[in-house]
Coordinates of C-alpha atoms in Angstrom, one line a residue:
M1154 CA 71.7 143.1 85.2
K1155 CA 73.4 139.9 84.0
T1156 CA 71.6 137.6 81.5
M1157 CA 70.1 134.5 83.3
R1158 CA 71.5 131.2 82.0
C1159 CA 70.5 127.6 83.1
I1160 CA 73.5 125.5 84.0
P1161 CA 73.8 122.6 81.5
P1162 CA 74.0 119.9 84.4
L1163 CA 70.4 120.7 85.4
L1164 CA 69.0 120.3 81.9
T1165 CA 71.0 117.0 81.6
T1166 CA 69.6 115.7 84.8
T1167 CA 66.1 116.7 83.9
L1168 CA 66.4 115.1 80.5
V1169 CA 67.7 111.8 82.0
L1170 CA 64.8 111.8 84.5
V1171 CA 62.2 112.3 81.7
L1172 CA 63.7 109.6 79.5
A1173 CA 63.7 107.2 82.4
A1174 CA 60.0 107.8 83.2
S1175 CA 59.2 107.3 79.5
A1176 CA 61.1 104.0 79.4
A1177 CA 59.4 102.8 82.5
A1178 CA 56.0 103.6 81.2
Q1179 CA 56.6 101.8 77.9
T1180 CA 58.2 98.7 79.4
K1181 CA 56.2 95.6 78.3
P1182 CA 56.8 92.7 80.7
K1183 CA 56.5 89.2 79.5
L1184 CA 53.5 87.2 80.7
A1185 CA 55.5 84.1 81.6
V1186 CA 53.5 81.6 83.7
S1187 CA 55.4 80.2 86.6
P1188 CA 55.2 76.6 87.6
L1189 CA 52.2 75.7 89.7
P1190 CA 52.6 74.8 93.4
P1191 CA 53.3 71.2 94.3
G1192 CA 50.3 69.0 94.2
I1193 CA 48.4 71.2 91.8
E1194 CA 48.6 70.6 88.1
A1195 CA 46.7 72.6 85.6
K1196 CA 44.7 70.3 83.4
P1197 CA 45.1 71.0 79.6
K1198 CA 42.0 72.3 77.9
P1199 CA 40.3 69.5 75.9
K1200 CA 40.9 69.5 72.2
Q1201 CA 38.0 70.4 70.1
K1202 CA 37.0 67.5 68.0
P1203 CA 35.9 68.2 64.4
P1204 CA 32.4 66.9 63.5
G1205 CA 32.8 63.3 62.4
K1206 CA 30.7 60.2 62.3
P1207 CA 27.4 60.4 64.3
F1208 CA 28.1 57.0 65.9
G1209 CA 30.7 55.8 68.3
L1210 CA 31.8 57.4 71.6
V1211 CA 30.4 60.8 70.7
L1212 CA 29.7 62.1 74.2
T1213 CA 33.1 63.8 74.4
R1214 CA 32.3 66.0 71.4
H1215 CA 28.8 66.7 72.7
L1216 CA 30.3 67.7 76.1
D1217 CA 32.7 70.1 74.3
Q1218 CA 29.7 71.7 72.5
A1219 CA 27.8 72.0 75.8
I1220 CA 30.8 73.6 77.5
G1221 CA 31.1 76.0 74.5
I1222 CA 27.6 77.5 75.4
D1223 CA 27.8 77.1 79.2
A1224 CA 27.6 80.5 80.8
Q1225 CA 29.4 79.5 84.0
S1226 CA 32.3 78.0 82.0
A1227 CA 32.6 81.2 80.0
A1228 CA 32.6 83.3 83.2
L1229 CA 35.3 81.1 84.7
E1230 CA 37.4 81.3 81.6
A1231 CA 37.1 85.1 81.6
Q1232 CA 38.0 85.2 85.2
R1233 CA 41.1 83.0 84.5
R1234 CA 42.2 85.5 81.8
A1235 CA 41.7 88.4 84.2
V1236 CA 43.8 86.7 87.0
A1237 CA 46.5 85.7 84.5
S1238 CA 46.8 89.4 83.4
R1239 CA 48.3 90.2 86.8
Y1240 CA 51.5 88.5 85.6
A1241 CA 52.1 91.9 83.9
Q1242 CA 52.6 93.4 87.4
A1243 CA 54.4 90.4 88.7
N1244 CA 57.0 90.8 85.9
S1245 CA 57.3 94.5 86.3
F1246 CA 60.4 96.0 88.1
T1247 CA 58.0 98.3 90.1
P1248 CA 54.8 97.3 91.9
G1249 CA 53.0 100.5 90.8
S1250 CA 53.3 103.2 88.3
P1251 CA 56.3 105.6 88.2
Y1252 CA 55.5 109.2 88.5
F1253 CA 56.8 112.5 87.3
G1254 CA 56.2 115.8 89.2
G1255 CA 57.5 119.3 89.7
S1256 CA 56.9 122.7 91.2
R1257 CA 57.5 126.4 90.5
Q1258 CA 57.9 129.1 93.2
E1259 CA 58.4 132.9 93.0
R1260 CA 59.0 135.1 96.0
V1261 CA 56.9 138.2 95.9
K1262 CA 58.2 139.9 99.0
G1263 CA 61.5 139.7 100.9
N1264 CA 65.1 140.9 101.0
V1265 CA 66.1 138.7 98.0
Q1266 CA 64.8 140.2 94.8
G1267 CA 63.4 138.1 91.9
Y1268 CA 63.8 134.8 93.8
R1269 CA 62.5 131.9 91.7
E1270 CA 62.7 128.2 92.4
S1271 CA 61.9 125.4 89.9
E1272 CA 61.9 121.7 90.8
L1273 CA 61.4 118.5 88.7
E1274 CA 61.1 115.0 90.3
I1275 CA 60.7 111.5 89.1
G1276 CA 60.1 108.5 91.3
M1277 CA 58.5 105.1 91.7
P1278 CA 57.3 102.6 94.3
I1279 CA 59.7 99.6 94.9
W1280 CA 59.1 96.0 95.9
L1281 CA 59.7 94.9 99.4
P1282 CA 62.2 92.0 99.9
G1283 CA 60.5 88.8 98.7
E1284 CA 57.2 90.6 97.8
R1285 CA 57.6 90.2 94.1
E1286 CA 58.1 86.4 94.3
A1287 CA 55.2 86.2 96.7
Y1288 CA 53.0 88.2 94.4
E1289 CA 53.9 86.0 91.4
L1290 CA 53.2 82.8 93.5
N1291 CA 49.8 84.3 94.4
V1292 CA 48.9 84.9 90.8
T1293 CA 50.0 81.4 89.9
A1294 CA 47.9 79.9 92.6
G1295 CA 44.9 82.0 91.5
V1296 CA 45.2 80.8 87.9
A1297 CA 45.6 77.2 89.1
E1298 CA 42.5 77.5 91.3
I1299 CA 40.3 78.7 88.4
V1300 CA 41.7 76.0 86.1
E1301 CA 40.6 73.4 88.7
R1302 CA 37.2 75.1 89.0
L1303 CA 36.9 74.9 85.2
A1304 CA 37.6 71.2 85.4
L1305 CA 35.0 70.8 88.1
R1306 CA 32.5 72.7 86.1
R1307 CA 33.2 70.5 83.1
L1308 CA 32.3 67.5 85.3
D1309 CA 29.1 69.2 86.4
V1310 CA 28.1 69.8 82.8
A1311 CA 29.0 66.2 82.0
A1312 CA 26.5 65.1 84.7
L1313 CA 23.8 67.1 82.9
V1314 CA 24.7 65.7 79.5
R1315 CA 24.7 62.2 80.8
D1316 CA 21.3 62.5 82.4
A1317 CA 19.9 64.1 79.3
W1318 CA 21.4 61.4 77.2
W1319 CA 19.9 58.6 79.2
M1320 CA 16.5 60.4 79.4
A1321 CA 16.5 60.5 75.6
Q1322 CA 17.5 56.8 75.4
R1323 CA 14.7 55.9 77.9
T1324 CA 12.0 57.7 76.0
A1325 CA 13.3 56.2 72.7
K1326 CA 13.0 52.7 74.3
D1327 CA 9.5 53.4 75.5
A1328 CA 8.5 54.6 72.1
A1329 CA 10.0 51.5 70.4
I1330 CA 8.0 49.2 72.8
A1331 CA 4.8 51.2 72.1
R1332 CA 5.3 50.8 68.4
D1333 CA 5.9 47.1 68.9
R1334 CA 2.7 46.9 70.9
L1335 CA 0.8 48.6 68.1
A1336 CA 2.2 46.3 65.5
T1337 CA 1.3 43.2 67.5
A1338 CA -2.2 44.6 68.3
R1339 CA -2.9 45.2 64.6
D1340 CA -1.6 41.8 63.7
I1341 CA -3.9 40.2 66.4
G1342 CA -6.7 42.5 65.4
H1343 CA -6.6 41.4 61.7
D1344 CA -6.6 37.8 62.8
M1345 CA -9.4 38.4 65.2
K1346 CA -11.5 40.1 62.6
R1347 CA -11.1 37.2 60.2
R1348 CA -12.1 34.7 62.9
V1349 CA -15.2 36.7 63.8
E1350 CA -16.2 36.9 60.1
L1351 CA -15.8 33.1 60.0
G1352 CA -17.9 32.7 63.1
E1353 CA -15.0 31.2 65.1
N1354 CA -15.1 34.0 67.7
A1355 CA -17.8 36.3 69.1
A1356 CA -18.1 40.0 68.1
Q1357 CA -17.0 40.9 71.6
D1358 CA -13.6 39.6 70.8
E1359 CA -13.2 42.0 67.9
L1360 CA -14.2 44.9 70.2
L1361 CA -11.5 43.7 72.6
A1362 CA -8.9 43.8 69.8
R1363 CA -10.0 47.2 68.6
N1364 CA -9.7 48.5 72.2
E1365 CA -6.2 47.2 72.5
T1366 CA -5.3 48.7 69.1
L1367 CA -6.6 52.1 70.2
A1368 CA -4.7 51.9 73.5
A1369 CA -1.5 51.1 71.6
E1370 CA -2.0 54.0 69.2
T1371 CA -2.5 56.3 72.2
E1372 CA 0.6 55.1 73.8
V1373 CA 2.6 55.5 70.6
A1374 CA 1.5 59.2 70.3
Q1375 CA 2.4 59.8 74.0
T1376 CA 5.8 58.1 73.9
D1377 CA 6.7 59.7 70.6
A1378 CA 6.0 63.1 72.0
A1379 CA 8.1 62.4 75.1
A1380 CA 11.0 61.1 72.9
K1381 CA 10.9 64.2 70.8
A1382 CA 10.9 66.4 73.8
A1383 CA 13.8 64.6 75.4
R1384 CA 15.8 64.9 72.1
A1385 CA 15.0 68.5 71.9
A1386 CA 16.2 69.1 75.5
Y1387 CA 19.4 67.3 74.7
E1388 CA 20.0 69.4 71.6
V1389 CA 19.4 72.6 73.6
L1390 CA 22.0 71.4 76.2
T1391 CA 24.6 70.4 73.6
D1392 CA 24.1 73.1 71.0
G1393 CA 22.4 70.9 68.4
A1394 CA 24.0 67.5 69.0
T1395 CA 21.6 64.5 68.8
P1396 CA 21.7 61.7 71.3
D1397 CA 22.7 59.0 68.8
G1398 CA 25.6 56.6 69.0
T1399 CA 27.4 54.9 71.9
L1400 CA 27.8 56.6 75.2
E1401 CA 30.9 55.5 77.1
A1402 CA 32.5 52.4 78.7
P1403 CA 32.9 51.9 82.4
L1404 CA 36.2 53.3 83.7
P1405 CA 38.4 52.0 86.5
A1406 CA 38.7 53.7 89.9
R1407 CA 41.5 56.2 90.3
P1408 CA 43.2 57.9 93.3
P1409 CA 40.7 60.2 95.1
E1410 CA 43.1 63.1 95.0
D1411 CA 42.7 63.2 91.2
H1412 CA 39.0 63.9 91.5
P1413 CA 38.1 67.4 90.3
A1414 CA 35.8 67.9 93.3
L1415 CA 39.0 67.5 95.5
R1416 CA 41.5 69.2 93.3
A1417 CA 39.4 72.4 93.3
P1418 CA 39.5 72.8 97.1
I1419 CA 43.2 71.8 97.2
A1420 CA 43.9 74.6 94.7
A1421 CA 41.8 76.9 96.9
L1422 CA 44.0 75.9 99.9
A1423 CA 47.2 76.7 97.9
K1424 CA 45.7 80.1 96.9
A1425 CA 44.9 80.9 100.6
Q1426 CA 48.5 80.0 101.6
A1427 CA 49.9 82.1 98.8
Q1428 CA 47.8 85.0 100.0
M1429 CA 49.0 84.6 103.5
R1430 CA 52.6 84.6 102.3
L1431 CA 52.0 87.8 100.3
I1432 CA 50.5 89.5 103.3
E1433 CA 53.5 88.5 105.5
T1434 CA 56.0 89.9 103.0
G1435 CA 54.0 93.1 102.3
F1436 CA 53.7 94.1 105.9
I1437 CA 53.8 97.8 104.9
D1438 CA 52.8 99.8 101.8
N1439 CA 55.4 99.9 99.1
P1440 CA 58.2 102.4 99.8
E1441 CA 58.9 105.1 97.2
I1442 CA 62.2 106.4 95.9
A1443 CA 62.6 109.5 93.8
I1444 CA 65.3 111.7 92.1
F1445 CA 64.7 115.4 91.9
G1446 CA 66.5 118.5 90.4
R1447 CA 66.1 122.1 91.7
N1448 CA 67.1 125.4 90.2
E1449 CA 67.2 128.6 92.4
Q1450 CA 67.6 132.1 91.1
G1451 CA 67.7 135.4 92.9
T1452 CA 69.4 138.8 93.4
E1453 CA 71.2 139.5 96.7
P1454 CA 70.8 143.3 97.4
A1455 CA 74.1 145.2 97.9
T1456 CA 75.0 148.8 98.2
E1457 CA 77.1 149.1 95.0
D1458 CA 77.1 145.8 93.0
P1459 CA 74.0 143.4 93.5
I1460 CA 75.0 139.8 93.3
R1461 CA 72.9 137.5 91.0
S1462 CA 72.7 133.9 92.2
N1463 CA 71.8 130.8 90.2
N1464 CA 72.0 127.5 92.1
N1465 CA 71.3 123.9 90.9
T1466 CA 70.7 121.0 93.2
V1467 CA 70.2 117.3 92.5
G1468 CA 69.0 114.9 95.3
V1469 CA 67.2 111.8 96.3
R1470 CA 64.0 111.4 98.2
F1471 CA 62.5 108.3 99.8
R1472 CA 59.3 107.5 101.7
I1473 CA 59.0 104.4 103.9
P1474 CA 55.6 103.7 105.5
L1475 CA 55.5 102.2 108.9
P1476 CA 53.6 99.0 109.9
T1477 CA 50.5 99.4 112.0
P1478 CA 48.1 96.9 113.6
G1479 CA 45.2 98.7 112.1
R1480 CA 46.5 97.8 108.6
N1481 CA 47.9 94.3 109.1
I1482 CA 45.7 92.6 111.6
P1483 CA 42.5 92.7 109.4
R1484 CA 44.4 91.5 106.4
I1485 CA 45.9 88.6 108.3
A1486 CA 42.5 87.7 109.8
E1487 CA 40.9 87.7 106.3
A1488 CA 43.6 85.5 104.9
Q1489 CA 43.3 83.0 107.8
A1490 CA 39.5 83.0 107.4
E1491 CA 39.8 82.1 103.7
F1492 CA 42.3 79.3 104.6
D1493 CA 39.9 77.9 107.2
R1494 CA 37.0 78.1 104.7
A1495 CA 39.0 76.3 102.0
N1496 CA 40.1 73.6 104.5
A1497 CA 36.5 73.0 105.6
E1498 CA 35.4 72.7 101.9
F1499 CA 38.2 70.2 101.3
G1500 CA 37.1 68.0 104.2
R1501 CA 33.4 68.2 103.1
A1502 CA 34.4 67.3 99.5
Q1503 CA 36.4 64.3 100.7
R1504 CA 33.3 63.0 102.6
L1505 CA 31.0 63.6 99.7
V1506 CA 33.2 62.0 97.1
A1507 CA 33.7 58.8 99.2
A1508 CA 29.9 58.6 99.8
E1509 CA 29.1 59.1 96.1
I1510 CA 31.5 56.4 95.0
N1511 CA 30.1 53.9 97.5
A1512 CA 26.5 54.7 96.5
A1513 CA 27.4 54.4 92.8
R1514 CA 29.1 51.1 93.2
A1515 CA 26.1 49.7 95.1
A1516 CA 23.7 51.1 92.4
V1517 CA 25.7 49.3 89.7
A1518 CA 25.6 46.0 91.5
A1519 CA 21.9 46.3 92.0
A1520 CA 21.3 47.4 88.4
R1521 CA 23.3 44.4 87.1
R1522 CA 21.2 42.0 89.2
A1523 CA 17.9 43.7 88.1
D1524 CA 19.0 43.7 84.4
S1525 CA 19.8 39.9 84.6
L1526 CA 16.4 39.1 86.2
A1527 CA 14.5 41.4 83.8
A1528 CA 16.1 39.6 80.8
K1529 CA 15.1 36.2 82.2
R1530 CA 11.6 37.5 82.9
L1531 CA 11.2 38.8 79.3
S1532 CA 12.4 35.4 77.9
V1533 CA 9.8 33.6 80.0
A1534 CA 7.0 36.1 79.1
T1535 CA 7.8 35.9 75.4
E1536 CA 7.7 32.2 75.4
Q1537 CA 4.5 32.3 77.3
F1538 CA 2.9 34.7 74.8
D1539 CA 4.0 32.5 71.8
L1540 CA 2.3 29.5 73.4
A1541 CA -0.8 31.6 74.1
R1542 CA -1.1 32.7 70.5
R1543 CA -0.8 29.1 69.3
S1544 CA -3.4 28.0 71.9
F1545 CA -5.7 30.8 70.8
R1546 CA -5.5 29.7 67.1
L1547 CA -6.3 26.2 68.3
G1548 CA -9.3 27.4 70.3
E1549 CA -7.8 26.3 73.6
I1550 CA -8.0 29.8 75.2
N1551 CA -10.2 32.8 74.6
A1552 CA -9.3 36.3 73.5
F1553 CA -9.4 37.7 77.1
D1554 CA -6.7 35.2 78.2
L1555 CA -4.6 36.0 75.2
Y1556 CA -4.6 39.7 75.9
R1557 CA -3.9 39.1 79.6
V1558 CA -0.7 37.1 78.6
R1559 CA 0.1 39.8 76.1
Q1560 CA -0.1 42.4 78.9
L1561 CA 2.4 40.3 80.9
Q1562 CA 4.8 40.3 78.0
L1563 CA 4.4 44.1 77.6
D1564 CA 5.2 44.6 81.3
A1565 CA 8.3 42.3 80.9
Q1566 CA 9.4 44.3 77.9
R1567 CA 9.1 47.6 79.7
A1568 CA 10.9 46.2 82.8
R1569 CA 13.7 44.8 80.6
A1570 CA 14.1 48.1 78.8
S1571 CA 14.0 50.1 82.0
A1572 CA 16.5 47.7 83.7
A1573 CA 18.9 48.1 80.7
I1574 CA 18.7 51.9 80.9
D1575 CA 19.1 51.8 84.7
L1576 CA 22.2 49.8 84.3
G1577 CA 23.6 52.3 81.8
V1578 CA 22.7 55.2 84.1
A1579 CA 24.4 53.5 87.0
L1580 CA 27.6 52.9 85.0
S1581 CA 27.6 56.6 83.9
R1582 CA 27.1 57.7 87.5
L1583 CA 29.9 55.5 88.7
N1584 CA 32.2 57.2 86.1
Q1585 CA 30.8 60.5 87.3
A1586 CA 31.5 59.6 91.0
F1587 CA 35.1 58.6 90.0
G1588 CA 35.4 62.1 88.6
Y1589 CA 35.7 61.2 84.9
A1590 CA 34.3 63.5 82.3
P1591 CA 33.5 61.6 79.0
T1592 CA 36.6 60.9 77.0
L1593 CA 37.4 58.9 73.9

């Protein structure tokens, strides 16, 4: 029997196939982000501002701190990274993983003795025409959509920070008015006590002064507690920032299409369109192509001299799936449904943004008018109280009339402070309606 020898071409072919599979598995595609679709621009992430002076336009820094601990923002950022990781597949020369396989057969019965067959194969799926570009566009649109959703979430958090800021300012104003009430009550009380001791007023007037002082002390305790609670709530929301400094200036109107509440559904529409294009190009599963090598050995029986055969074969295999309605129709229907949903969300967002802007403008106009009237009322009430105090010292009015005028001044002070806060709230909500997050 002759010694069995493998023909060198088979080993060479097998070695080439193995090296090609190893190179394909170790290829590291670049994660290059393609340009976004027209009409969608990814907003740059806000720069983190180092801690600086506690006064000034500090709300931007506070908003950054609030975003830093916001769970939804963190989830969206993680989702953006996950979607962007699909660029690895978009930049790959194959849509799936290459594979390496083989087989070994031995014939145990038949007219050919010692027949053996060995086969090695390496293959990979391939992109359909235009599918790779459509897939990359789909990834780009997905990243752009999440970027816009992050911007919209930042605006939502800005609304929470603004409301918490103004709640802290309102309670601080209330506490300041309460302390002023207490100081005035003590001042009048000392004067009242002296006048009672001199016999110029009845003891009942001193009791009236003590009652007002106790009421003022109660209000101070209540308003201080409310102010501390509001500051604590703001600190929890902003990761320790305190509501001190200046909030923000009114900003001009801008084109509605720049509003984050509209840019997000526009990006969702672009994502749905990219998905439909991907489905159209990928109308079948990815074809596969492979190269194989086969070695066949056996002994052909003969009467005198058996013939030993050793054959090597190299070939190509391919597999092309066929399109079926059962595969394609559901995918097309799902993509169309997503497009219709995104289109409906866009129309709804347009109506809501327009309504919010109109309502915010009306609220600002009303708040300006109320603030002006409250300022005039406070001026009149303060002048009236000053006259009442002088009249009380001259004995022209009694203590009851004095405290009644004082109550009118307190009501005017509270109304003036509330009107000023309401105006600030209205201006912040107008910026919010325009789609502005706080900026320096």
